[in-house]
Amino acid sequence: MNQIGAPFTVHQSIAHESAARHVSGNAIYIDDTKQPEGLLHGWVITSTRAHARLVSVDLSAVAAAPGVACVITMHDIPGENDAAPILSGEPLLADGVVTYAGEAIAVVAAASLAQARDAAGLAKIIYEDLPAILSIDAAIAAESYVLAPMVMQRGDVDAAMAAAPMRLKGEAHAGGQDHFYLETQIAQAEPGEDGAMHVLSSTQHPTEVQHIVARLLGRPLAAITVEVRRMGGGFGGKESHASLIAGMAALCANKTKRPVKLRLVRDADMVITGKRHDVQTRFEVGYDEDGRILAMEMEIALRCGNVADLSGPVLTRALCHADNAYWLPAVRVRGLPAKTNTVSNTAFRGFGGPQGVISIEAVITHVAAALGKTRDEIRRVNYYAPGRDVTPYGQHIGADNLPRVLDELEALIAGRREAVAAFNAGSSIVKKGFAVMPVKFGISFNLPTLNQAGALVHVYTDGSVHLNHGGTEMGQGLYVKIAQVVAEGFSIGLEHVHVSATRTDKVPNTSATAASSGTDINGMAALAAVNVIKGRMAEVAALRLEAPVEDVVFNRNRIYAGNRSMSFPELAHACWAERVSLSSTGFYKTPEIHFDQASMTGNPFYYFSHGAAAVEAAIDTLTGEARILSAHIVQDCGSSLNPAVDIGQVEGAFVQGLGWVMMEELVWDAQGALKTHAPSTYKIPTARDVPPVFVTKLLENAPNAKPTIFRSKAVGEPPFMLAIGCFLAVQEAVASAAGWDAALRLRAPCTPEAVLRALRK
Ligand code: MTE
Ligand code: HPA
Ligand code: MOS
């Protein structure tokens, strides 16, 4: 069963499987599904205080309001009031105290959304305020952490620091970020027979929704089925927090024995659910005259919010990216998971990586400024290179495509640096800046156990193929990529492969679709299933075509052996006639990876993804406004499975990252209430903010050195960090207007206010 000829469906730019439905409005999201008989609508009653004891919770008026079917508190939870994704003790509904403004206290379900909302307003809650910790600094001062602080260390840092010819100290700061998926969090739970519950959930992690619903209801996992056809974006925000919404919907459905839909309106979504961790980094670096880093001591503090949630792995990933692309011979990085009375921050594209990378880029910037050199000069002497190619956590870099990426980028931007310098020489009010941003990003979940996936493939007697796998579709194009893999495996046209909604009763015990590894692991699992079926089909083909099985070839919808052939549907039908199974599961676990959390050493990543961007920014020194004028990107996607989808991922990630470093600003008041909970006050990038010159190239002839699925590389998160180049370019512009002392004061997001503060301080 060989395959001959050029690839049929992989390595081609094929439209997203829902592209036509997306643009025509025919893609069905949970809120669009046909409403079941008797559907109730939920609304969450939330805390208005950051930290308080609940003196009394009077919901009698809520329960008596028109249309209300139930209002539940923690006392209505038949199982455990715990929604923790990794640890335990993270209540779904407030248990005597509230620990952030926005925490769920009760959930009301009514015949209409308006009735539920109006009823929720009738809750009478009396609080007794407790002291609240709102900032990272306050948490550090109080040693308030959601987990024990972490330390990653290599070499004798103190000795290397003392011996370094030069030393400096600095800080880096970056704000949080709301996911702002277009589809807000939503779930619809429908009770079935014998305590069964069917949950439609907009989740990246159907298995975890299943676990948490089962835990809350006190039911076995097998009684709970979770299904997701697609999300209107997840970006990490639906990795752990979707289960909170689904849990509340399931509790109301369980109580009323009616289907319940819980859809958060935008303001509620922004207040109730977690975001990217804001970061505060302090460092000391020892270096030489060339800017070579000899010792680095760094403390990265993330604001985790009220519970641990995913903050352990997020902080671990931050520490694992505090090297970015640079060799650090002696290094100690401490990670502080600050516990605050604010919403629990969670996964967000990059998962701590961006916070680590922006921190070391600040180190590079400070060293460059101190030596009067360019960042690129400092980087050049610090990049990983043969003999200097082991990360602080002890992993060898392996195949390093960054030098090639940087060379190709330089070719794309020839003359642009000089043009910016020439512009600045002749302009005083408007100043431009130009910056390169290299990225190395580790691929795999940093919890080795999570790197497993499953798939289920059926071939029907007409040759059509049903495909199911554990990965979820959030817009990133996973479904089309896995369909391409399956079509390629059978060498049949993509139109014969029918993708289906992800469900816990089809493929069990899955991991979140996250860590950019959806295609890597689900693609391998699907191919494993295909290969089982194909092996059986080849036996039947050998019989029917009267040839040895070794001679059977699947090629472009036909099966050949000797000088005979049959179509794929004919063979499928023949298998049925011969009573041969045409269905199989497939399974995959990523090889080679391991990580010891206690010593923070190991090989947590199967491979690294590399990319680089060159960004040109302009600032108006009177208003502080900054714009990105051009961005050139080279990203390594290995042998891309689908270049069109991958370029879309690179562009989307870059613009989302641009939002993080340039404009998205979360503001809490002194009482810990989020003031920026709607697009009126929270600005995400729009079409106008996309760089007018925006060039993205995938590195060519770069098959993954590791035997990944068709030698492709993950793409979802790595290019997010390229957008740190936007911040660096604005910083360059500030430096050319007011010098590096001013530029080093700049913090992300570099809103107009932030730029003015840096210029004027
Ligand atoms: N792209 C779109 N359109 N929507 C999303 O929600 N999430 C990102 C990225 N790209 C996201 C996206 C995040 S955070 C991750 S981890 C990956 O997609 C997950 O999918 P993958 O593993 O299949 O790449
Ligand atoms: N990324 C996303 N989710 C995760 C990870 C990761 O690296 N580790 C554990 N959960
Ligand atoms: Mo992505 S933050 O790993 O969901």
Short mmCIF file of C-alpha atoms and ligand atoms in Angstrom, two decimals, residues 86 239 310 313 317 347 351 444-447 450 512 514-515 605 717, ligand 2:
data_model
loop_
_atom_site.label_atom_id
_atom_site.label_comp_id
_atom_site.label_asym_id
_atom_site.label_seq_id
_atom_site.Cartn_x
_atom_site.Cartn_y
_atom_site.Cartn_z
CA ILE A 86 -5.76 21.39 37.43
CA GLU A 239 -9.51 26.55 27.50
CA LEU A 310 -3.95 27.54 34.61
CA PRO A 313 1.64 26.20 33.43
CA ARG A 317 5.90 28.82 29.97
CA ALA A 347 -4.69 30.93 28.89
CA PHE A 351 0.30 31.21 27.26
CA SER A 444 4.03 21.07 23.00
CA PHE A 445 1.97 21.41 26.15
CA ASN A 446 4.45 22.03 28.94
CA LEU A 447 2.58 19.38 30.96
CA LEU A 450 -1.44 16.57 27.84
CA ALA A 512 -7.60 21.04 25.17
CA ALA A 514 -4.25 24.56 22.75
CA ALA A 515 -0.50 25.04 22.85
CA PHE A 605 9.08 20.91 23.73
CA GLU A 717 0.63 31.10 18.81
N1 HPA B 2 -0.39 25.69 26.48
C1 HPA B 2 -1.72 25.67 26.64
N2 HPA B 2 -2.33 25.03 27.59
C2 HPA B 2 -1.58 24.34 28.46
C3 HPA B 2 -0.20 24.31 28.35
C4 HPA B 2 0.43 25.01 27.31
O1 HPA B 2 1.66 25.03 27.18
N3 HPA B 2 0.28 23.54 29.34
C5 HPA B 2 -0.79 23.14 30.05
N4 HPA B 2 -1.92 23.60 29.52
#
